[in-house]
XYZ file of C-alpha atoms in Angstrom:
228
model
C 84.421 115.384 78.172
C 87.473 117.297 79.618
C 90.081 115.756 77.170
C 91.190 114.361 80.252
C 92.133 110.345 80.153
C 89.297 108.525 81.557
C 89.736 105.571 84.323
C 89.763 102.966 81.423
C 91.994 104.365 78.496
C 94.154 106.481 80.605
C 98.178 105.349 79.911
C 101.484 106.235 81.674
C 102.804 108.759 78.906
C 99.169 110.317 79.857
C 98.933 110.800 83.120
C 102.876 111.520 82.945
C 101.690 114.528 80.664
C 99.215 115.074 83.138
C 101.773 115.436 86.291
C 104.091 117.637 84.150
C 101.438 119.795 83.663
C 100.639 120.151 87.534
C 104.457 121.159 88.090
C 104.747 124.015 90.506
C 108.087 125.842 91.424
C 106.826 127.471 94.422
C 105.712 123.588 95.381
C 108.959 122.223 94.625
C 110.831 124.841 96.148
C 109.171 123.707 99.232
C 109.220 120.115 98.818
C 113.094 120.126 97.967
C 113.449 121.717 101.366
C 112.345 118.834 102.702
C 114.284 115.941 100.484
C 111.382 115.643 97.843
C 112.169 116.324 94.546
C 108.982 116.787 92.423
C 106.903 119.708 92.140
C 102.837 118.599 91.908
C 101.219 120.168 94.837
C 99.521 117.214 96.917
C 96.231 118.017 97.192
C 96.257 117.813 93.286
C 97.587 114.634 93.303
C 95.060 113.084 95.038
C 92.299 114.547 93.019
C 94.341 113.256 89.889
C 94.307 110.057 92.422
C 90.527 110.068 92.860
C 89.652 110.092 89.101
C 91.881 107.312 88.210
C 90.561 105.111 91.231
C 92.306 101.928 91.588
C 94.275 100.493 88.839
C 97.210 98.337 90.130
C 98.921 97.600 86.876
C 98.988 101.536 85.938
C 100.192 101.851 89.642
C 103.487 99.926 88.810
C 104.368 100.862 85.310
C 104.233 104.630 87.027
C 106.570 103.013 89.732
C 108.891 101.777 87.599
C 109.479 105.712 85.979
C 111.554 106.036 89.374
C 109.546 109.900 89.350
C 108.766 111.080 92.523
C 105.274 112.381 91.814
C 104.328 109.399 89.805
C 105.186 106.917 92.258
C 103.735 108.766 95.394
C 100.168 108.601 92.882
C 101.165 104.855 92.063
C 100.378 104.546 95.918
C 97.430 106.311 96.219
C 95.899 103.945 93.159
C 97.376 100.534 93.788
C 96.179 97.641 95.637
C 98.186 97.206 98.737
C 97.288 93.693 99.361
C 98.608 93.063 95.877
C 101.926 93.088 95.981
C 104.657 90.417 97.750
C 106.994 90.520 100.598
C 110.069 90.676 98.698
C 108.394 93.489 96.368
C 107.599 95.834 99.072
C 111.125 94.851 100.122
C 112.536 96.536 97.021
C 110.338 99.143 96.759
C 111.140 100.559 99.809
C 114.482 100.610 99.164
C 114.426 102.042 95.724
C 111.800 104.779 97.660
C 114.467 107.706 97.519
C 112.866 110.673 98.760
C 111.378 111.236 102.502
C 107.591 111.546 101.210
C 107.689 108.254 98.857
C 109.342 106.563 101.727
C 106.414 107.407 104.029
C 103.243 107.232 101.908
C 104.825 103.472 100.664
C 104.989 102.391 104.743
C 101.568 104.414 106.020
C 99.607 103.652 102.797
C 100.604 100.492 101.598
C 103.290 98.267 104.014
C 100.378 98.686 106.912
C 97.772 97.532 104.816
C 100.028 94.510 103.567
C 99.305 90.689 104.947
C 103.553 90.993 105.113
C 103.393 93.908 107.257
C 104.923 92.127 110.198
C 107.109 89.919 108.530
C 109.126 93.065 106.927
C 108.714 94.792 110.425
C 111.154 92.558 111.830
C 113.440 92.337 109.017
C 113.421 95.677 108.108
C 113.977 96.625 112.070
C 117.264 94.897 112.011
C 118.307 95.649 108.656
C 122.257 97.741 108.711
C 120.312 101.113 106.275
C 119.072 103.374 108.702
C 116.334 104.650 106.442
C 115.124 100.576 105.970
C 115.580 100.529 109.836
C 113.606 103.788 110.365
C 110.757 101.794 108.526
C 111.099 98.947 110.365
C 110.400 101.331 113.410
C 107.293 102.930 111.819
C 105.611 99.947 111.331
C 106.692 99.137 115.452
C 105.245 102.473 116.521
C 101.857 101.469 114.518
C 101.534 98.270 116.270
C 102.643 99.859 119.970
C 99.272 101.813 119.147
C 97.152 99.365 117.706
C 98.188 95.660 118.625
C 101.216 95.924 121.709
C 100.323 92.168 122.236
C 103.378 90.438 121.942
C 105.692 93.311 121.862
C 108.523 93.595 124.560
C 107.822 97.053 125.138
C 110.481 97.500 128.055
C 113.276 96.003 125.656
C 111.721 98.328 122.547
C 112.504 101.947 125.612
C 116.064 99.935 126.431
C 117.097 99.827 122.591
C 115.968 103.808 122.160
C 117.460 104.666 125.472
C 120.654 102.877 124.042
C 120.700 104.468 119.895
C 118.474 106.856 119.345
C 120.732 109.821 120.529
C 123.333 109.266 117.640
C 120.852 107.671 115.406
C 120.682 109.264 112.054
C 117.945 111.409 111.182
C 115.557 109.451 109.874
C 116.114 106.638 111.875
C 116.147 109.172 114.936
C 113.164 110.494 114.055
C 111.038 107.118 113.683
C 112.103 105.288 117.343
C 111.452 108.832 118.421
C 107.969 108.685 117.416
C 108.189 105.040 118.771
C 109.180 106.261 122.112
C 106.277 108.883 122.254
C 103.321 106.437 121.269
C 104.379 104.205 124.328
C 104.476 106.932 126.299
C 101.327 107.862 125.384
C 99.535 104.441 124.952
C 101.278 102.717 128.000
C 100.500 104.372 131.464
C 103.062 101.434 133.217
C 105.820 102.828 130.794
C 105.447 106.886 130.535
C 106.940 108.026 133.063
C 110.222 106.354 131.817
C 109.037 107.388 128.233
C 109.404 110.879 129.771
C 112.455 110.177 131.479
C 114.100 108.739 128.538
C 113.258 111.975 126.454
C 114.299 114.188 129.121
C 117.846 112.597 129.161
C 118.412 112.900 125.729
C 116.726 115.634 124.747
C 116.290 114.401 121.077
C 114.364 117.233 118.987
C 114.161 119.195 122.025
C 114.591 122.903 120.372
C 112.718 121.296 116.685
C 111.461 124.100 115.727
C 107.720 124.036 116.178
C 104.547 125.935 114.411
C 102.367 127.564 116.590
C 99.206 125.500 117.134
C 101.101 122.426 116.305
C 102.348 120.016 119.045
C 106.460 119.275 119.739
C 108.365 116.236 118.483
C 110.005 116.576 121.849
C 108.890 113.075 123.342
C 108.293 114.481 127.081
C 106.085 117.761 125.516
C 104.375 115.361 122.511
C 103.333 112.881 125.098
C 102.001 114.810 128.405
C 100.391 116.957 125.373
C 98.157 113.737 124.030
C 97.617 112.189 127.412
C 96.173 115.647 128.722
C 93.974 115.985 125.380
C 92.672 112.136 125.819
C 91.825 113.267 129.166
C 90.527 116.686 128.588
């Protein structure tokens, strides 16, 4: 034995010890750039993750410590079927930081039987960060299941708010606009068109190797590698 707590007998003041112990300034300093405030390098995490396996009532007592890193690894262990619509509802908006936010939507709201339900409430709801959710979820089905979406009304509300949309927000019907672009051959060239015109995240700085934001670049990019 390690002296590490075991999937059985491991408690939240342990694995809390445990998370401490992975603290890394260099890790924070870089995470803090980006609205995250903990300091556990994620490729840690998810070997911390790994060991524990799944253990959904561990998962929400380390919610409820309203840490950063211990509620990104209550996601990675919980059971996302488990929880209610109106719990995922107030998780999500007690989800302060950008990388809780996300990892609670990709890794637990898609997996949820309420996905859809909270799609269209959160979609509408006034907090552009609930909204920006509301618009991940959209994107996921654009790729996955369009059936049923209005996908010319979806490219008339971008066209209309995404240019003074706040960031977040921006940044999620932006991705929105791209996957239709790229999913929807009827649709991309006014995909493009719509990027062009506003040119949101047009001069995001980008890392060589790694593909724009910039809806007209991001989409003529995929189309030309599902083609290649």
């Amino acid at each position: 034995m390690d002296g590490r707590p075991s999937v059985a007998e491991a408690t939240v003041a342990e694995v809390m010890a445990e998370l401490a112990g992975l603290e890394d300034p260099k890790a924070r300093a870089v995470n803090e750039k980006h609205g995250d405030d903990h300091g556990v390098n994620l490729g840690k995490l998810r070997a911390l993750a790994k060991r524990l396996k799944t253990q959904q009532e561990l998962a929400c007592r380390l919610w409820e410590t309203d840490d950063s890193a211990a509620r990104l690894l209550a996601i990675l262990i919980c059971r996302p079927k488990a929880f209610g619509r109106a719990e995922l509802d107030t998780m999500l908006r007690q989800a302060r930081t950008p990388k809780v936010h996300d990892w609670l939507v990709n890794y637990v709201v898609k997996k949820s039987p309420h996905a859809e339900e909270l799609r269209l409430d959160w979609s509408a709801d006034p907090d552009p960060v609930v909204a920006g959710a509301g618009w991940a979820l959209t994107t996921e089905r654009v790729a996955k299941n369009p059936e049923g979406l209005d996908l010319p009304g979806l490219l008339d509300t971008i066209e209309a708010d995404m240019k003074d949309a706040p960031d977040r927000l921006q940044w999620a019907m932006n991705h929105c606009l791209a996957q239709i672009g790229i999913e929807h051959t009827e649709h991309r060239a006014r995909a493009i068109d719509i990027g062009e015109r506003l040119e949101v995240l047009k001069d995001y700085p980008t890392p060589p190797g790694c593909t724009s934001p910039f809806a007209p670049v991001w989409i003529t990019e995929m189309v030309r590698r599902q083609h290649g």
